[in-house]
Amino acid sequence: MSFPAERPRRLRKSALLRDLVSETRLSAKSLVYPLFVCPGRSVRQEVASMPGVFQQSVDRLVEDCREVETRGIPGVILFGLPETKDARGSSSLGQDGVVQRAIEAIRKAQLRLLVITDVCLCEYTDHGHCGVIENGEVANDITLEILAEQALSHALAGADIVAPSDMMDGRVGAMRRKLDAHGFPDLPILAYAAKYCSGFYGPFREAADSAPQFGDRRSYQMDPANAREALREVALDLEEGADMVMVKPALPYLDIVRRVKEAFPVPVAAYNVSGEYSMVKAAAQNGWLDEKRVVLEILTGIQRAGADFILTYHAKDAASWLK
Ligand code: PBG
């Protein structure tokens, strides 16, 4: 069968027909909205490099969560901007920490929302690295205990899912053991399993005030050149007890999303990161791209590649466009 018998355009004739045969159906239900929580009251400070994204105090954050719920988005992921920073990221631990207080406030508001927390040290350390420094290097094993404590403190505050993003070896296992030993055997772990060392995190580091003060993250985040290594990272995290895995960033790594999806029967998330968001926003503000059209195309592409859900700063806009 070939032309003139075969005419693929027959199924593109009307919107109804195109919809009937659509292979990918984007929905607000598979989006997660990232939020930045800071100290204070009534704070809502826009991030210069991420128009439409804000650093917010707990009170304003809860209002925003209400809107997220109203738009049919099932979850948020929280990042903290603490009052103080030190070499070990101590401010990430207490129940009075910014993220812990935000979780409690969202819980109290009784919203139908999954609260996911990013577990990492870079927002809380004065040197901005994702682990403790020893002899000028990011030390793996002594970082694990702090990360596990942080995950437990999020659980105690009422988090629904913890998501380690630090890329230390063995952190998922350390967290799983800690959670199990303290009465949280049912709390799922979403592992940032294939997290690449990416230039696309630039705007996030302004939003979360987490840029490394020396060096870079190449000794713990993955080399963009590697794909098979991503499969090994995912396998290790699953062996250690991860329930879901994430690929990050999304757009330059859609091949990784696809390969992880095909190789492992677990939910796969993709993080459409800050730089990917900022590029679209900047072009849209200049009138160079149609924002709604490209955002929906990008999210469709990420889902088509194999993502079961997508973490994206476009979530609120996309959800209203999809209504
Ligand atoms: C923390 C963390 C980062 C992001 C998520 N968790 C930054 C980093 O690794 O430098 C990036 C998210 C984004 O760019 O939107 N380690």
PDB file of N, CA and C in Angstrom, residues 126-187:
ATOM      1  N   ASP A 126      26.687  27.169  52.931  1.00  0.00           N
ATOM      2  CA  ASP A 126      27.258  28.476  52.568  1.00  0.00           C
ATOM      3  C   ASP A 126      28.148  28.367  51.325  1.00  0.00           C
ATOM      4  N   HIS A 127      28.639  27.155  51.029  1.00  0.00           N
ATOM      5  CA  HIS A 127      29.463  26.969  49.837  1.00  0.00           C
ATOM      6  C   HIS A 127      28.630  26.584  48.615  1.00  0.00           C
ATOM      7  N   GLY A 128      27.339  26.292  48.821  1.00  0.00           N
ATOM      8  CA  GLY A 128      26.438  26.033  47.697  1.00  0.00           C
ATOM      9  C   GLY A 128      26.565  24.664  47.045  1.00  0.00           C
ATOM     10  N   HIS A 129      27.332  23.759  47.642  1.00  0.00           N
ATOM     11  CA  HIS A 129      27.416  22.405  47.073  1.00  0.00           C
ATOM     12  C   HIS A 129      26.337  21.507  47.691  1.00  0.00           C
ATOM     13  N   CYS A 130      26.073  20.400  47.015  1.00  0.00           N
ATOM     14  CA  CYS A 130      24.979  19.514  47.427  1.00  0.00           C
ATOM     15  C   CYS A 130      25.403  18.531  48.517  1.00  0.00           C
ATOM     16  N   GLY A 131      26.644  18.647  48.973  1.00  0.00           N
ATOM     17  CA  GLY A 131      27.120  17.790  50.044  1.00  0.00           C
ATOM     18  C   GLY A 131      28.142  18.519  50.887  1.00  0.00           C
ATOM     19  N   VAL A 132      28.575  17.853  51.939  1.00  0.00           N
ATOM     20  CA  VAL A 132      29.557  18.418  52.867  1.00  0.00           C
ATOM     21  C   VAL A 132      30.944  18.417  52.214  1.00  0.00           C
ATOM     22  N   ILE A 133      31.750  19.452  52.493  1.00  0.00           N
ATOM     23  CA  ILE A 133      33.093  19.543  51.903  1.00  0.00           C
ATOM     24  C   ILE A 133      34.138  18.993  52.872  1.00  0.00           C
ATOM     25  N   GLU A 134      34.986  18.118  52.357  1.00  0.00           N
ATOM     26  CA  GLU A 134      36.088  17.590  53.147  1.00  0.00           C
ATOM     27  C   GLU A 134      37.313  17.554  52.256  1.00  0.00           C
ATOM     28  N   ASN A 135      38.405  18.151  52.705  1.00  0.00           N
ATOM     29  CA  ASN A 135      39.634  18.234  51.897  1.00  0.00           C
ATOM     30  C   ASN A 135      39.357  18.824  50.509  1.00  0.00           C
ATOM     31  N   GLY A 136      38.509  19.849  50.487  1.00  0.00           N
ATOM     32  CA  GLY A 136      38.233  20.539  49.228  1.00  0.00           C
ATOM     33  C   GLY A 136      37.336  19.782  48.259  1.00  0.00           C
ATOM     34  N   GLU A 137      36.787  18.644  48.723  1.00  0.00           N
ATOM     35  CA  GLU A 137      35.925  17.869  47.833  1.00  0.00           C
ATOM     36  C   GLU A 137      34.562  17.612  48.463  1.00  0.00           C
ATOM     37  N   VAL A 138      33.567  17.374  47.619  1.00  0.00           N
ATOM     38  CA  VAL A 138      32.240  17.027  48.131  1.00  0.00           C
ATOM     39  C   VAL A 138      32.296  15.576  48.600  1.00  0.00           C
ATOM     40  N   ALA A 139      32.166  15.400  49.928  1.00  0.00           N
ATOM     41  CA  ALA A 139      32.356  14.076  50.529  1.00  0.00           C
ATOM     42  C   ALA A 139      31.039  13.314  50.517  1.00  0.00           C
ATOM     43  N   ASN A 140      31.081  12.145  49.936  1.00  0.00           N
ATOM     44  CA  ASN A 140      29.853  11.365  49.746  1.00  0.00           C
ATOM     45  C   ASN A 140      29.247  10.853  51.059  1.00  0.00           C
ATOM     46  N   ASP A 141      29.996   9.984  51.754  1.00  0.00           N
ATOM     47  CA  ASP A 141      29.365   9.187  52.808  1.00  0.00           C
ATOM     48  C   ASP A 141      28.919   9.989  54.023  1.00  0.00           C
ATOM     49  N   ILE A 142      29.676  11.039  54.381  1.00  0.00           N
ATOM     50  CA  ILE A 142      29.226  11.808  55.546  1.00  0.00           C
ATOM     51  C   ILE A 142      28.018  12.689  55.204  1.00  0.00           C
ATOM     52  N   THR A 143      27.782  12.888  53.910  1.00  0.00           N
ATOM     53  CA  THR A 143      26.606  13.668  53.491  1.00  0.00           C
ATOM     54  C   THR A 143      25.323  12.849  53.639  1.00  0.00           C
ATOM     55  N   LEU A 144      25.452  11.536  53.507  1.00  0.00           N
ATOM     56  CA  LEU A 144      24.251  10.688  53.480  1.00  0.00           C
ATOM     57  C   LEU A 144      23.394  10.816  54.736  1.00  0.00           C
ATOM     58  N   GLU A 145      24.064  10.873  55.904  1.00  0.00           N
ATOM     59  CA  GLU A 145      23.309  10.934  57.158  1.00  0.00           C
ATOM     60  C   GLU A 145      22.492  12.234  57.233  1.00  0.00           C
ATOM     61  N   ILE A 146      23.090  13.333  56.778  1.00  0.00           N
ATOM     62  CA  ILE A 146      22.369  14.622  56.812  1.00  0.00           C
ATOM     63  C   ILE A 146      21.163  14.587  55.868  1.00  0.00           C
ATOM     64  N   LEU A 147      21.373  14.014  54.695  1.00  0.00           N
ATOM     65  CA  LEU A 147      20.271  13.922  53.726  1.00  0.00           C
ATOM     66  C   LEU A 147      19.135  13.059  54.279  1.00  0.00           C
ATOM     67  N   ALA A 148      19.525  11.944  54.934  1.00  0.00           N
ATOM     68  CA  ALA A 148      18.504  11.054  55.494  1.00  0.00           C
ATOM     69  C   ALA A 148      17.726  11.769  56.597  1.00  0.00           C
ATOM     70  N   GLU A 149      18.441  12.545  57.430  1.00  0.00           N
ATOM     71  CA  GLU A 149      17.786  13.332  58.490  1.00  0.00           C
ATOM     72  C   GLU A 149      16.820  14.347  57.872  1.00  0.00           C
ATOM     73  N   GLN A 150      17.281  14.982  56.790  1.00  0.00           N
ATOM     74  CA  GLN A 150      16.435  15.992  56.142  1.00  0.00           C
ATOM     75  C   GLN A 150      15.146  15.351  55.606  1.00  0.00           C
ATOM     76  N   ALA A 151      15.300  14.190  54.970  1.00  0.00           N
ATOM     77  CA  ALA A 151      14.124  13.488  54.442  1.00  0.00           C
ATOM     78  C   ALA A 151      13.160  13.144  55.575  1.00  0.00           C
ATOM     79  N   LEU A 152      13.718  12.679  56.704  1.00  0.00           N
ATOM     80  CA  LEU A 152      12.869  12.333  57.847  1.00  0.00           C
ATOM     81  C   LEU A 152      12.140  13.572  58.376  1.00  0.00           C
ATOM     82  N   SER A 153      12.835  14.713  58.428  1.00  0.00           N
ATOM     83  CA  SER A 153      12.187  15.929  58.945  1.00  0.00           C
ATOM     84  C   SER A 153      11.047  16.370  58.017  1.00  0.00           C
ATOM     85  N   HIS A 154      11.200  16.138  56.723  1.00  0.00           N
ATOM     86  CA  HIS A 154      10.110  16.453  55.788  1.00  0.00           C
ATOM     87  C   HIS A 154       8.935  15.506  56.024  1.00  0.00           C
ATOM     88  N   ALA A 155       9.262  14.232  56.262  1.00  0.00           N
ATOM     89  CA  ALA A 155       8.214  13.240  56.525  1.00  0.00           C
ATOM     90  C   ALA A 155       7.448  13.603  57.799  1.00  0.00           C
ATOM     91  N   LEU A 156       8.201  13.970  58.838  1.00  0.00           N
ATOM     92  CA  LEU A 156       7.558  14.329  60.114  1.00  0.00           C
ATOM     93  C   LEU A 156       6.650  15.541  59.944  1.00  0.00           C
ATOM     94  N   ALA A 157       7.025  16.458  59.046  1.00  0.00           N
ATOM     95  CA  ALA A 157       6.206  17.649  58.820  1.00  0.00           C
ATOM     96  C   ALA A 157       4.959  17.335  57.992  1.00  0.00           C
ATOM     97  N   GLY A 158       4.949  16.174  57.329  1.00  0.00           N
ATOM     98  CA  GLY A 158       3.753  15.787  56.586  1.00  0.00           C
ATOM     99  C   GLY A 158       3.928  15.663  55.075  1.00  0.00           C
ATOM    100  N   ALA A 159       5.164  15.568  54.599  1.00  0.00           N
ATOM    101  CA  ALA A 159       5.385  15.422  53.153  1.00  0.00           C
ATOM    102  C   ALA A 159       4.791  14.115  52.644  1.00  0.00           C
ATOM    103  N   ASP A 160       4.345  14.117  51.392  1.00  0.00           N
ATOM    104  CA  ASP A 160       3.784  12.914  50.785  1.00  0.00           C
ATOM    105  C   ASP A 160       4.835  12.100  50.047  1.00  0.00           C
ATOM    106  N   ILE A 161       5.834  12.795  49.501  1.00  0.00           N
ATOM    107  CA  ILE A 161       6.887  12.146  48.708  1.00  0.00           C
ATOM    108  C   ILE A 161       8.177  12.917  48.956  1.00  0.00           C
ATOM    109  N   VAL A 162       9.295  12.217  49.137  1.00  0.00           N
ATOM    110  CA  VAL A 162      10.583  12.920  49.215  1.00  0.00           C
ATOM    111  C   VAL A 162      11.382  12.640  47.940  1.00  0.00           C
ATOM    112  N   ALA A 163      12.078  13.684  47.477  1.00  0.00           N
ATOM    113  CA  ALA A 163      12.778  13.576  46.190  1.00  0.00           C
ATOM    114  C   ALA A 163      14.231  14.024  46.328  1.00  0.00           C
ATOM    115  N   PRO A 164      15.148  13.071  46.541  1.00  0.00           N
ATOM    116  CA  PRO A 164      16.560  13.429  46.663  1.00  0.00           C
ATOM    117  C   PRO A 164      17.153  13.877  45.324  1.00  0.00           C
ATOM    118  N   SER A 165      17.794  15.080  45.328  1.00  0.00           N
ATOM    119  CA  SER A 165      18.320  15.631  44.072  1.00  0.00           C
ATOM    120  C   SER A 165      19.819  15.870  44.137  1.00  0.00           C
ATOM    121  N   ASP A 166      20.457  15.358  45.188  1.00  0.00           N
ATOM    122  CA  ASP A 166      21.864  15.673  45.461  1.00  0.00           C
ATOM    123  C   ASP A 166      22.869  14.895  44.610  1.00  0.00           C
ATOM    124  N   MET A 167      22.466  13.698  44.140  1.00  0.00           N
ATOM    125  CA  MET A 167      23.331  12.815  43.347  1.00  0.00           C
ATOM    126  C   MET A 167      24.515  12.226  44.117  1.00  0.00           C
ATOM    127  N   MET A 168      24.418  12.130  45.452  1.00  0.00           N
ATOM    128  CA  MET A 168      25.424  11.362  46.201  1.00  0.00           C
ATOM    129  C   MET A 168      25.124   9.873  45.962  1.00  0.00           C
ATOM    130  N   ASP A 169      26.158   9.045  45.939  1.00  0.00           N
ATOM    131  CA  ASP A 169      25.934   7.601  45.807  1.00  0.00           C
ATOM    132  C   ASP A 169      25.365   7.052  47.117  1.00  0.00           C
ATOM    133  N   GLY A 170      24.360   6.224  47.022  1.00  0.00           N
ATOM    134  CA  GLY A 170      23.832   5.546  48.206  1.00  0.00           C
ATOM    135  C   GLY A 170      22.780   6.327  48.975  1.00  0.00           C
ATOM    136  N   ARG A 171      22.391   7.497  48.454  1.00  0.00           N
ATOM    137  CA  ARG A 171      21.475   8.317  49.281  1.00  0.00           C
ATOM    138  C   ARG A 171      20.076   7.752  49.345  1.00  0.00           C
ATOM    139  N   VAL A 172      19.632   7.080  48.300  1.00  0.00           N
ATOM    140  CA  VAL A 172      18.272   6.539  48.345  1.00  0.00           C
ATOM    141  C   VAL A 172      18.178   5.466  49.430  1.00  0.00           C
ATOM    142  N   GLY A 173      19.190   4.590  49.494  1.00  0.00           N
ATOM    143  CA  GLY A 173      19.205   3.538  50.516  1.00  0.00           C
ATOM    144  C   GLY A 173      19.257   4.120  51.918  1.00  0.00           C
ATOM    145  N   ALA A 174      20.089   5.141  52.099  1.00  0.00           N
ATOM    146  CA  ALA A 174      20.215   5.770  53.419  1.00  0.00           C
ATOM    147  C   ALA A 174      18.873   6.364  53.855  1.00  0.00           C
ATOM    148  N   MET A 175      18.203   6.983  52.922  1.00  0.00           N
ATOM    149  CA  MET A 175      16.908   7.607  53.205  1.00  0.00           C
ATOM    150  C   MET A 175      15.835   6.568  53.493  1.00  0.00           C
ATOM    151  N   ARG A 176      15.833   5.507  52.682  1.00  0.00           N
ATOM    152  CA  ARG A 176      14.835   4.445  52.851  1.00  0.00           C
ATOM    153  C   ARG A 176      14.954   3.818  54.242  1.00  0.00           C
ATOM    154  N   ARG A 177      16.224   3.539  54.641  1.00  0.00           N
ATOM    155  CA  ARG A 177      16.434   2.929  55.964  1.00  0.00           C
ATOM    156  C   ARG A 177      15.981   3.861  57.071  1.00  0.00           C
ATOM    157  N   LYS A 178      16.319   5.134  56.941  1.00  0.00           N
ATOM    158  CA  LYS A 178      15.943   6.118  57.963  1.00  0.00           C
ATOM    159  C   LYS A 178      14.417   6.239  58.063  1.00  0.00           C
ATOM    160  N   LEU A 179      13.754   6.335  56.926  1.00  0.00           N
ATOM    161  CA  LEU A 179      12.292   6.471  56.936  1.00  0.00           C
ATOM    162  C   LEU A 179      11.628   5.225  57.519  1.00  0.00           C
ATOM    163  N   ASP A 180      12.117   4.053  57.129  1.00  0.00           N
ATOM    164  CA  ASP A 180      11.542   2.795  57.627  1.00  0.00           C
ATOM    165  C   ASP A 180      11.706   2.677  59.141  1.00  0.00           C
ATOM    166  N   ALA A 181      12.894   3.095  59.625  1.00  0.00           N
ATOM    167  CA  ALA A 181      13.184   2.952  61.058  1.00  0.00           C
ATOM    168  C   ALA A 181      12.366   3.923  61.908  1.00  0.00           C
ATOM    169  N   HIS A 182      11.800   4.956  61.294  1.00  0.00           N
ATOM    170  CA  HIS A 182      11.064   5.945  62.077  1.00  0.00           C
ATOM    171  C   HIS A 182       9.582   5.989  61.747  1.00  0.00           C
ATOM    172  N   GLY A 183       9.060   4.869  61.255  1.00  0.00           N
ATOM    173  CA  GLY A 183       7.612   4.780  61.081  1.00  0.00           C
ATOM    174  C   GLY A 183       7.078   5.296  59.762  1.00  0.00           C
ATOM    175  N   PHE A 184       7.944   5.439  58.751  1.00  0.00           N
ATOM    176  CA  PHE A 184       7.452   5.896  57.446  1.00  0.00           C
ATOM    177  C   PHE A 184       7.765   4.899  56.324  1.00  0.00           C
ATOM    178  N   PRO A 185       7.425   3.617  56.533  1.00  0.00           N
ATOM    179  CA  PRO A 185       7.742   2.629  55.495  1.00  0.00           C
ATOM    180  C   PRO A 185       6.929   2.846  54.221  1.00  0.00           C
ATOM    181  N   ASP A 186       5.831   3.593  54.328  1.00  0.00           N
ATOM    182  CA  ASP A 186       4.959   3.790  53.165  1.00  0.00           C
ATOM    183  C   ASP A 186       5.222   5.089  52.414  1.00  0.00           C
ATOM    184  N   LEU A 187       6.188   5.862  52.872  1.00  0.00           N
ATOM    185  CA  LEU A 187       6.452   7.144  52.206  1.00  0.00           C
ATOM    186  C   LEU A 187       7.298   6.918  50.939  1.00  0.00           C
TER     187      LEU A 187
END
